[in-house]
Amino acid sequence: MARLGETTVRRHSEEGVIQNQPVSPMHREGNPYGFLIKVGLFFISASSITFEINLIRLFSVAQFYHFAFLIVSVVLLGSAASGSLLMVFPKLGRDNPRRFLSWVSILASLSTIGAYLLFNHLPFDSFSIGWDLRQAGILVLHYLVLSTPFFFCGLVVSFLLEVLPENTGNVYGVNLAGASSGCLLALLLPGFLGGEGIVLFCSALSAIGMVGFYLGGKHDDNHTDKPNRNMGFETLPIVLAGIIITMAGIDIGNRMSDREGFSWMSLKISPYKSLSYMMQFPGSKMITQDWNSFSRLSVVESAGIRSLPGLSYRYQSSIPQQQGLYVDGDDLSPVIVTTQDNFTPYMPVSIVYELRPAAKTLIMEPRGGLDVYTALAQGACCVTAVEQNPLIVSAAGNIYSHPKAETKIEFERSYLKRSQESFDVVLISLTSTYHPVQSGAYSLAEDYRYTVEALTDALARLNSNGILVFMRWLQYPPSEDLRAFGLAIEAVEQDGGEAQKQIVVFRGYNTTTIMVKRKPFTTSELSVIREFLFDRAFDLSYAPDVQANETNRYNILPESMYYQTYRDLISSDSRWSFYREYPYDITPPTDDQPFMGHYFKWSQIRQIMAEWGKTWQPFGGAGYLVVIGLLLMTIVMGSCLVLLPWIIRNIRRQQAHASTPPFHKPTGYDLGYFACIGFGYLLVEIPLIQKFILYLGQPAYAFAIVLFAILFFSGCGSLTSHKIPWRPCLLLTAGLVMILPLLLPLIFENTLGFSTGWRVIVSVLVVAPAGILMGIPFPAGLRWMVGRGNSDSIPWFWGINGAASVISAVLAAMLALALGFAWVLRIGALTYLLGWFLLILDSHQMKKLTQHR
């Protein structure tokens, strides 16, 4: 194909001469072939973002949640690498754009399947990395290979941006429109296809995009006088696309008909997840396994399931028969199968039903229903169970349909805001299994059930004499339980109470139970509690009138450390000094920093390195340091993406004894501008996604909806960027992002009680203005570069922008841990402001050069 269309633009070549460069029929309004190229771009963009979101779900099931942030960096690495490649090989694909786009698209399709198969069949083992350095190589290999589908997608976009420098808004807009559609597909399809089925679906989308490029350029081949001597090479992508689409159709048909998909696509999960352990138990059987948009639920029948967290060792009878619910392959939640309730008086939470007989009870996220079962067996008059996952409700048997139980399928924080009911007991169920705090592997997981604001909302649902109760796992030295105790203190004080008089804490051999009232515990209530603890062999850790000699009696430790640390915390003159000096970070989480599993402090480095490779934990107990290592890796790779193309091109120019006139070289200000908007975009996008997990209830919802809104409205902004003064837009973007930390809490506070549908609409409307403004700087900057004769550097600008985003995806997550989401947004605003400032400096420099010439 000699050209993509009849229109030409003037382009500055690598040798420094001005020449006519053929461009695409996308320049010609109403051209059907230009429309087909847009269709191809739309489909491959949709494939890329659907695969990205699905990868996050696959990682959550196969490994651990905290790998999700890495996927964003992987995507951006591939996109940035594509721009760098075109910078090194500026003539790549120019002789036959149709063939180039067809092959790149089909390679995107094939690499989607290939990357998944490598990830699935060469799994990364985080537990053995401490003594098996091959795992570090596998992690890097995963990082690189998983970026290949996004590399090919980025190559399509970067190529079209380069050959269509005067139509960047159109290309950028279609790309973002396809990507935003992919967000919706990723949200809607898992319930029908499962995570594995979506992989083949994404591959088929790329293949369909390839057909669009192939047909969209065929019209121009008809105007070429040269005979096509590579017909087989030209048509092979069409054949491969047909095979891929057929395979995907068969797999999708099977899954939609409740039959198994291709066995070689079945997802393998980490051998260290609790589901993997249980399936090794003799006689274990998988009953059902279903996907929805935010989880994979597995129901297992096994004699090895004997889970009653916190049960007193004084209970001597048999354990009731159970089935196990596993969400994303982990966090076992038992379902009681037999009608046996003699164990329930020995459960720690049963104390509240002795204090409040016939209690009207609210249970937050009861999962398999153990806490509902206990409440009903202990005489609760009625139970309201708030469980967000409908798969769990349908799989948990009859407990949710009990005559005295009312089930609310919604996000618990939304229910707490919406409901006006008052309860005698509010219980937050223990849904997670034991995770060592030293590992740091769960630091990045947001948990909005355990924040100061969440407990304050829960206290607001109690009647004047009600009790809030929740359990956490014991850690030694005190950490997880101590943080929960600090949470209770902060919530009581924000509710206007006296924490020293309104909290009671006791422990068994592996759990701690915290009870909180809205008014002081009475003497008679404390007597009932002490009698209960004596009968069940639980140890009192804190009470308003606790004495040292009544602690550490039954589950005996060398010293009564839990009592001592609780007493020191609640009686401290400066709790923040206590938190600062404690060996672990136990600061109470807030909605701005909802990281219940993050306990890392830099003072722990010596201990972590001493235990490296000696503890059976993810990353050998150095999980947080590995995240830092990943940040350094992204910095190195991002720097290579920026510097290598520049070095290679300079070497080539020196060898050719040619150079670009200084006036046309991109300046440091130009490069800094594209880096700033790359950093800024992700420093806004990542914290918005994390913030909206609170509002929408699930990471998958937040990721898909926020990403959809940002990409869709960024596409709208790019399409109108040629009509809008873009430099003032940078200032407006910085100003809007700067006020988001103040605006979002107010919006959430007043609308969190809305239904899910309305919250989705509000989310889109809130994100839309920022999305529109953030979509303008990149295409406007490219047009500015073209106008100054720098169109041959467009792939480099694309690469720099992407490299900055690669780094900022990881950096944003780490900054959120250290500073909170509000400060990450503020830093994002400052990067946009810095981009504006660089433009001002660059304009002054250009004026001086012009005057000098």
mmCIF file of C-alpha atoms in Angstrom, residues 209-494:
data_model
loop_
_atom_site.group_PDB
_atom_site.id
_atom_site.type_symbol
_atom_site.label_atom_id
_atom_site.label_comp_id
_atom_site.label_asym_id
_atom_site.label_seq_id
_atom_site.Cartn_x
_atom_site.Cartn_y
_atom_site.Cartn_z
ATOM 1 C CA GLY A 209 -9.861 -4.635 15.011
ATOM 2 C CA MET A 210 -7.311 -6.162 12.640
ATOM 3 C CA VAL A 211 -10.098 -6.785 10.095
ATOM 4 C CA GLY A 212 -11.041 -3.111 10.302
ATOM 5 C CA PHE A 213 -7.480 -2.019 9.527
ATOM 6 C CA TYR A 214 -7.161 -4.574 6.732
ATOM 7 C CA LEU A 215 -10.360 -3.504 4.998
ATOM 8 C CA GLY A 216 -9.855 0.170 5.786
ATOM 9 C CA GLY A 217 -6.604 0.287 3.839
ATOM 10 C CA LYS A 218 -7.634 -1.984 0.980
ATOM 11 C CA HIS A 219 -9.202 0.901 -0.967
ATOM 12 C CA ASP A 220 -5.824 2.595 -1.210
ATOM 13 C CA ASP A 221 -4.142 -0.580 -2.451
ATOM 14 C CA ASN A 222 -6.486 -0.433 -5.443
ATOM 15 C CA HIS A 223 -4.837 2.868 -6.430
ATOM 16 C CA THR A 224 -1.356 1.417 -6.336
ATOM 17 C CA ASP A 225 0.243 0.478 -9.637
ATOM 18 C CA LYS A 226 2.798 -1.856 -8.081
ATOM 19 C CA PRO A 227 1.813 -5.539 -8.102
ATOM 20 C CA ASN A 228 1.420 -7.150 -4.693
ATOM 21 C CA ARG A 229 3.987 -9.945 -4.535
ATOM 22 C CA ASN A 230 3.395 -10.794 -0.867
ATOM 23 C CA MET A 231 -0.251 -11.785 -1.035
ATOM 24 C CA GLY A 232 0.262 -14.713 1.324
ATOM 25 C CA PHE A 233 1.972 -12.516 3.896
ATOM 26 C CA GLU A 234 -0.784 -9.912 3.449
ATOM 27 C CA THR A 235 -3.637 -12.382 3.960
ATOM 28 C CA LEU A 236 -2.119 -14.448 6.804
ATOM 29 C CA PRO A 237 -3.428 -12.013 9.480
ATOM 30 C CA ILE A 238 -6.950 -12.532 8.132
ATOM 31 C CA VAL A 239 -6.557 -16.309 8.419
ATOM 32 C CA LEU A 240 -5.206 -16.033 11.962
ATOM 33 C CA ALA A 241 -8.022 -13.654 12.875
ATOM 34 C CA GLY A 242 -10.573 -16.166 11.607
ATOM 35 C CA ILE A 243 -9.038 -18.933 13.715
ATOM 36 C CA ILE A 244 -8.946 -16.767 16.863
ATOM 37 C CA ILE A 245 -12.510 -15.523 16.418
ATOM 38 C CA THR A 246 -13.735 -19.093 15.853
ATOM 39 C CA MET A 247 -11.934 -20.359 18.977
ATOM 40 C CA ALA A 248 -13.328 -17.524 21.041
ATOM 41 C CA GLY A 249 -16.823 -18.191 19.699
ATOM 42 C CA ILE A 250 -16.650 -21.873 20.674
ATOM 43 C CA ASP A 251 -15.343 -21.073 24.160
ATOM 44 C CA ILE A 252 -17.926 -18.319 24.719
ATOM 45 C CA GLY A 253 -20.726 -20.586 23.470
ATOM 46 C CA ASN A 254 -19.728 -23.312 25.912
ATOM 47 C CA ARG A 255 -19.534 -20.943 28.863
ATOM 48 C CA MET A 256 -22.853 -19.273 28.027
ATOM 49 C CA SER A 257 -24.414 -22.765 27.927
ATOM 50 C CA ASP A 258 -23.038 -23.615 31.411
ATOM 51 C CA ARG A 259 -20.467 -25.973 29.918
ATOM 52 C CA GLU A 260 -16.734 -25.962 30.555
ATOM 53 C CA GLY A 261 -14.518 -23.749 28.432
ATOM 54 C CA PHE A 262 -11.173 -24.894 27.049
ATOM 55 C CA SER A 263 -9.331 -26.784 29.784
ATOM 56 C CA TRP A 264 -5.959 -25.233 28.877
ATOM 57 C CA MET A 265 -7.415 -21.841 29.812
ATOM 58 C CA SER A 266 -8.407 -22.842 33.379
ATOM 59 C CA LEU A 267 -6.947 -20.459 35.930
ATOM 60 C CA LYS A 268 -4.407 -21.874 38.395
ATOM 61 C CA ILE A 269 -4.258 -20.266 41.827
ATOM 62 C CA SER A 270 -1.343 -19.962 44.229
ATOM 63 C CA PRO A 271 -0.658 -23.198 46.144
ATOM 64 C CA TYR A 272 -0.530 -21.104 49.323
ATOM 65 C CA LYS A 273 -4.090 -19.875 49.112
ATOM 66 C CA SER A 274 -6.516 -21.539 51.491
ATOM 67 C CA LEU A 275 -8.573 -23.030 48.659
ATOM 68 C CA SER A 276 -5.467 -24.799 47.307
ATOM 69 C CA TYR A 277 -4.727 -26.248 50.732
ATOM 70 C CA MET A 278 -8.283 -27.461 51.178
ATOM 71 C CA MET A 279 -8.450 -29.150 47.780
ATOM 72 C CA GLN A 280 -5.436 -31.268 48.810
ATOM 73 C CA PHE A 281 -7.394 -32.690 51.750
ATOM 74 C CA PRO A 282 -8.603 -36.241 50.989
ATOM 75 C CA GLY A 283 -12.213 -36.284 49.814
ATOM 76 C CA SER A 284 -12.485 -32.533 49.167
ATOM 77 C CA LYS A 285 -14.910 -31.718 46.374
ATOM 78 C CA MET A 286 -15.680 -28.502 44.519
ATOM 79 C CA ILE A 287 -19.462 -28.080 44.540
ATOM 80 C CA THR A 288 -19.806 -24.846 42.571
ATOM 81 C CA GLN A 289 -17.571 -22.111 41.231
ATOM 82 C CA ASP A 290 -19.046 -18.880 39.864
ATOM 83 C CA TRP A 291 -17.839 -15.461 38.782
ATOM 84 C CA ASN A 292 -19.420 -12.053 38.956
ATOM 85 C CA SER A 293 -17.994 -8.642 38.171
ATOM 86 C CA PHE A 294 -15.976 -8.380 41.393
ATOM 87 C CA SER A 295 -15.348 -11.891 42.708
ATOM 88 C CA ARG A 296 -14.963 -15.579 42.069
ATOM 89 C CA LEU A 297 -16.851 -17.694 44.593
ATOM 90 C CA SER A 298 -15.913 -21.320 45.227
ATOM 91 C CA VAL A 299 -17.999 -23.654 47.390
ATOM 92 C CA VAL A 300 -16.149 -26.697 48.740
ATOM 93 C CA GLU A 301 -17.345 -29.761 50.609
ATOM 94 C CA SER A 302 -14.689 -31.379 52.771
ATOM 95 C CA ALA A 303 -14.296 -33.130 56.101
ATOM 96 C CA GLY A 304 -11.281 -30.883 56.618
ATOM 97 C CA ILE A 305 -13.373 -27.718 56.968
ATOM 98 C CA ARG A 306 -13.586 -27.038 60.712
ATOM 99 C CA SER A 307 -13.657 -23.248 60.971
ATOM 100 C CA LEU A 308 -15.120 -21.522 64.023
ATOM 101 C CA PRO A 309 -12.811 -18.503 64.593
ATOM 102 C CA GLY A 310 -12.367 -17.637 68.254
ATOM 103 C CA LEU A 311 -14.152 -20.727 69.628
ATOM 104 C CA SER A 312 -13.306 -21.333 73.295
ATOM 105 C CA TYR A 313 -11.137 -24.363 73.991
ATOM 106 C CA ARG A 314 -13.599 -25.210 76.759
ATOM 107 C CA TYR A 315 -16.006 -26.431 74.070
ATOM 108 C CA GLN A 316 -15.611 -30.231 74.146
ATOM 109 C CA SER A 317 -18.289 -31.479 71.727
ATOM 110 C CA SER A 318 -18.083 -32.161 68.008
ATOM 111 C CA ILE A 319 -17.765 -29.429 65.395
ATOM 112 C CA PRO A 320 -20.839 -29.100 63.152
ATOM 113 C CA GLN A 321 -20.570 -30.229 59.545
ATOM 114 C CA GLN A 322 -19.559 -27.347 57.310
ATOM 115 C CA GLN A 323 -19.042 -26.311 53.728
ATOM 116 C CA GLY A 324 -16.487 -23.670 52.834
ATOM 117 C CA LEU A 325 -16.962 -20.463 50.868
ATOM 118 C CA TYR A 326 -13.834 -19.033 49.263
ATOM 119 C CA VAL A 327 -13.828 -15.583 47.682
ATOM 120 C CA ASP A 328 -11.068 -15.308 45.081
ATOM 121 C CA GLY A 329 -9.631 -18.574 46.343
ATOM 122 C CA ASP A 330 -8.959 -17.315 49.860
ATOM 123 C CA ASP A 331 -10.521 -16.239 53.170
ATOM 124 C CA LEU A 332 -12.465 -19.353 54.130
ATOM 125 C CA SER A 333 -15.953 -18.612 55.434
ATOM 126 C CA PRO A 334 -17.850 -21.593 56.905
ATOM 127 C CA VAL A 335 -21.435 -22.510 56.072
ATOM 128 C CA ILE A 336 -23.088 -24.570 58.826
ATOM 129 C CA VAL A 337 -24.785 -27.546 57.156
ATOM 130 C CA THR A 338 -26.188 -29.448 60.146
ATOM 131 C CA THR A 339 -28.669 -28.017 62.676
ATOM 132 C CA GLN A 340 -26.249 -28.051 65.587
ATOM 133 C CA ASP A 341 -26.075 -24.996 67.803
ATOM 134 C CA ASN A 342 -24.508 -26.216 71.048
ATOM 135 C CA PHE A 343 -21.222 -24.564 70.047
ATOM 136 C CA THR A 344 -22.658 -21.053 69.753
ATOM 137 C CA PRO A 345 -22.468 -20.144 73.500
ATOM 138 C CA TYR A 346 -18.702 -20.682 73.237
ATOM 139 C CA MET A 347 -18.232 -18.202 70.404
ATOM 140 C CA PRO A 348 -16.738 -14.868 71.584
ATOM 141 C CA VAL A 349 -19.516 -12.742 70.066
ATOM 142 C CA SER A 350 -22.200 -14.589 72.033
ATOM 143 C CA ILE A 351 -21.410 -12.329 75.007
ATOM 144 C CA VAL A 352 -23.435 -9.501 73.414
ATOM 145 C CA TYR A 353 -26.556 -11.678 73.394
ATOM 146 C CA GLU A 354 -26.157 -12.309 77.118
ATOM 147 C CA LEU A 355 -25.840 -8.578 77.643
ATOM 148 C CA ARG A 356 -28.730 -7.846 75.245
ATOM 149 C CA PRO A 357 -31.236 -10.754 75.285
ATOM 150 C CA ALA A 358 -33.590 -10.847 72.269
ATOM 151 C CA ALA A 359 -31.389 -8.277 70.577
ATOM 152 C CA LYS A 360 -32.346 -6.550 67.368
ATOM 153 C CA THR A 361 -29.112 -7.245 65.497
ATOM 154 C CA LEU A 362 -27.336 -5.804 62.464
ATOM 155 C CA ILE A 363 -24.538 -7.962 60.991
ATOM 156 C CA MET A 364 -22.191 -6.466 58.425
ATOM 157 C CA GLU A 365 -20.856 -8.825 55.713
ATOM 158 C CA PRO A 366 -21.599 -12.182 57.389
ATOM 159 C CA ARG A 367 -20.323 -14.162 54.356
ATOM 160 C CA GLY A 368 -21.178 -17.832 54.999
ATOM 161 C CA GLY A 369 -23.568 -16.822 57.763
ATOM 162 C CA LEU A 370 -21.769 -18.069 60.891
ATOM 163 C CA ASP A 371 -22.516 -14.865 62.808
ATOM 164 C CA VAL A 372 -26.155 -14.938 61.655
ATOM 165 C CA TYR A 373 -26.392 -18.551 62.814
ATOM 166 C CA THR A 374 -24.868 -17.644 66.205
ATOM 167 C CA ALA A 375 -27.154 -14.639 66.692
ATOM 168 C CA LEU A 376 -30.316 -16.641 66.000
ATOM 169 C CA ALA A 377 -29.182 -19.547 68.172
ATOM 170 C CA GLN A 378 -28.433 -17.141 71.025
ATOM 171 C CA GLY A 379 -31.913 -15.642 70.969
ATOM 172 C CA ALA A 380 -31.716 -12.547 68.767
ATOM 173 C CA CYS A 381 -35.249 -11.459 68.001
ATOM 174 C CA CYS A 382 -34.348 -10.472 64.433
ATOM 175 C CA VAL A 383 -31.235 -10.155 62.317
ATOM 176 C CA THR A 384 -30.526 -7.761 59.449
ATOM 177 C CA ALA A 385 -27.680 -9.190 57.371
ATOM 178 C CA VAL A 386 -25.945 -6.787 54.981
ATOM 179 C CA GLU A 387 -24.007 -8.776 52.385
ATOM 180 C CA GLN A 388 -22.929 -7.184 49.113
ATOM 181 C CA ASN A 389 -22.139 -10.337 47.141
ATOM 182 C CA PRO A 390 -25.274 -12.040 45.731
ATOM 183 C CA LEU A 391 -23.254 -15.162 44.902
ATOM 184 C CA ILE A 392 -22.596 -15.635 48.623
ATOM 185 C CA VAL A 393 -26.231 -15.160 49.571
ATOM 186 C CA SER A 394 -27.364 -17.807 47.079
ATOM 187 C CA ALA A 395 -24.562 -20.229 48.039
ATOM 188 C CA ALA A 396 -24.843 -19.977 51.831
ATOM 189 C CA GLY A 397 -27.855 -22.248 52.151
ATOM 190 C CA ASN A 398 -30.943 -21.379 54.133
ATOM 191 C CA ILE A 399 -29.417 -19.085 56.727
ATOM 192 C CA TYR A 400 -30.211 -15.918 54.726
ATOM 193 C CA SER A 401 -33.798 -17.050 54.193
ATOM 194 C CA HIS A 402 -34.487 -17.719 57.900
ATOM 195 C CA PRO A 403 -37.832 -16.207 59.005
ATOM 196 C CA LYS A 404 -36.056 -13.989 61.555
ATOM 197 C CA ALA A 405 -33.377 -12.853 59.109
ATOM 198 C CA GLU A 406 -33.691 -10.005 56.627
ATOM 199 C CA THR A 407 -31.036 -9.828 53.904
ATOM 200 C CA LYS A 408 -29.813 -6.582 52.354
ATOM 201 C CA ILE A 409 -27.675 -7.078 49.239
ATOM 202 C CA GLU A 410 -25.712 -3.846 49.246
ATOM 203 C CA PHE A 411 -22.441 -2.283 50.350
ATOM 204 C CA GLU A 412 -22.385 -2.056 54.139
ATOM 205 C CA ARG A 413 -21.073 1.519 54.297
ATOM 206 C CA SER A 414 -23.888 2.607 51.996
ATOM 207 C CA TYR A 415 -26.433 0.834 54.197
ATOM 208 C CA LEU A 416 -25.074 2.510 57.336
ATOM 209 C CA LYS A 417 -25.566 5.907 55.710
ATOM 210 C CA ARG A 418 -28.968 5.123 54.229
ATOM 211 C CA SER A 419 -30.639 3.296 57.089
ATOM 212 C CA GLN A 420 -32.463 5.139 59.850
ATOM 213 C CA GLU A 421 -33.014 2.030 62.012
ATOM 214 C CA SER A 422 -31.499 1.618 65.463
ATOM 215 C CA PHE A 423 -30.157 -1.708 66.732
ATOM 216 C CA ASP A 424 -29.285 -3.302 70.047
ATOM 217 C CA VAL A 425 -26.238 -4.986 68.495
ATOM 218 C CA VAL A 426 -24.130 -4.099 65.459
ATOM 219 C CA LEU A 427 -21.609 -6.813 64.564
ATOM 220 C CA ILE A 428 -18.813 -6.498 61.972
ATOM 221 C CA SER A 429 -17.986 -10.035 60.876
ATOM 222 C CA LEU A 430 -14.407 -11.293 60.663
ATOM 223 C CA THR A 431 -14.070 -12.108 56.957
ATOM 224 C CA SER A 432 -10.304 -12.438 56.508
ATOM 225 C CA THR A 433 -8.041 -15.270 57.520
ATOM 226 C CA TYR A 434 -4.864 -14.781 59.533
ATOM 227 C CA HIS A 435 -2.182 -12.739 57.703
ATOM 228 C CA PRO A 436 1.200 -12.080 59.374
ATOM 229 C CA VAL A 437 1.651 -8.324 59.632
ATOM 230 C CA GLN A 438 5.408 -8.626 59.033
ATOM 231 C CA SER A 439 4.958 -9.771 55.439
ATOM 232 C CA GLY A 440 3.688 -6.461 54.099
ATOM 233 C CA ALA A 441 1.998 -8.425 51.298
ATOM 234 C CA TYR A 442 -1.415 -7.030 52.144
ATOM 235 C CA SER A 443 -0.396 -3.428 52.732
ATOM 236 C CA LEU A 444 -1.981 -2.025 49.589
ATOM 237 C CA ALA A 445 -5.418 -3.566 50.129
ATOM 238 C CA GLU A 446 -8.037 -0.962 50.968
ATOM 239 C CA ASP A 447 -10.488 -1.993 53.691
ATOM 240 C CA TYR A 448 -13.173 0.616 54.233
ATOM 241 C CA ARG A 449 -14.921 -1.455 56.920
ATOM 242 C CA TYR A 450 -12.160 -0.673 59.407
ATOM 243 C CA THR A 451 -11.726 3.091 59.339
ATOM 244 C CA VAL A 452 -12.554 5.726 61.916
ATOM 245 C CA GLU A 453 -15.442 6.939 59.755
ATOM 246 C CA ALA A 454 -16.803 3.386 59.311
ATOM 247 C CA LEU A 455 -16.897 2.698 63.052
ATOM 248 C CA THR A 456 -18.436 6.113 63.692
ATOM 249 C CA ASP A 457 -21.205 5.295 61.197
ATOM 250 C CA ALA A 458 -21.708 1.901 62.872
ATOM 251 C CA LEU A 459 -22.012 3.539 66.319
ATOM 252 C CA ALA A 460 -24.640 5.872 64.877
ATOM 253 C CA ARG A 461 -26.837 2.855 64.091
ATOM 254 C CA LEU A 462 -26.902 1.752 67.757
ATOM 255 C CA ASN A 463 -29.706 2.690 70.075
ATOM 256 C CA SER A 464 -28.783 4.545 73.243
ATOM 257 C CA ASN A 465 -27.751 1.339 75.043
ATOM 258 C CA GLY A 466 -26.534 -0.665 72.040
ATOM 259 C CA ILE A 467 -23.223 -2.497 71.600
ATOM 260 C CA LEU A 468 -20.860 -2.604 68.619
ATOM 261 C CA VAL A 469 -18.729 -5.766 68.481
ATOM 262 C CA PHE A 470 -16.027 -6.989 66.126
ATOM 263 C CA MET A 471 -13.119 -9.453 66.130
ATOM 264 C CA ARG A 472 -9.573 -9.325 64.803
ATOM 265 C CA TRP A 473 -6.691 -11.795 64.733
ATOM 266 C CA LEU A 474 -4.096 -11.680 67.486
ATOM 267 C CA GLN A 475 -0.543 -10.818 66.417
ATOM 268 C CA TYR A 476 2.556 -10.889 68.586
ATOM 269 C CA PRO A 477 3.708 -8.325 69.462
ATOM 270 C CA PRO A 478 0.320 -6.525 69.467
ATOM 271 C CA SER A 479 -0.363 -4.869 66.105
ATOM 272 C CA GLU A 480 -3.546 -5.800 64.229
ATOM 273 C CA ASP A 481 -5.563 -5.994 67.440
ATOM 274 C CA LEU A 482 -3.910 -2.857 68.858
ATOM 275 C CA ARG A 483 -4.776 -0.912 65.701
ATOM 276 C CA ALA A 484 -8.392 -2.097 66.049
ATOM 277 C CA PHE A 485 -8.369 -0.914 69.662
ATOM 278 C CA GLY A 486 -7.083 2.485 68.543
ATOM 279 C CA LEU A 487 -9.853 2.596 65.940
ATOM 280 C CA ALA A 488 -12.446 2.021 68.638
ATOM 281 C CA ILE A 489 -10.953 4.805 70.771
ATOM 282 C CA GLU A 490 -11.031 7.309 67.910
ATOM 283 C CA ALA A 491 -14.603 6.359 66.924
ATOM 284 C CA VAL A 492 -15.921 6.737 70.475
ATOM 285 C CA GLU A 493 -14.275 10.110 70.899
ATOM 286 C CA GLN A 494 -15.594 11.349 67.547
#
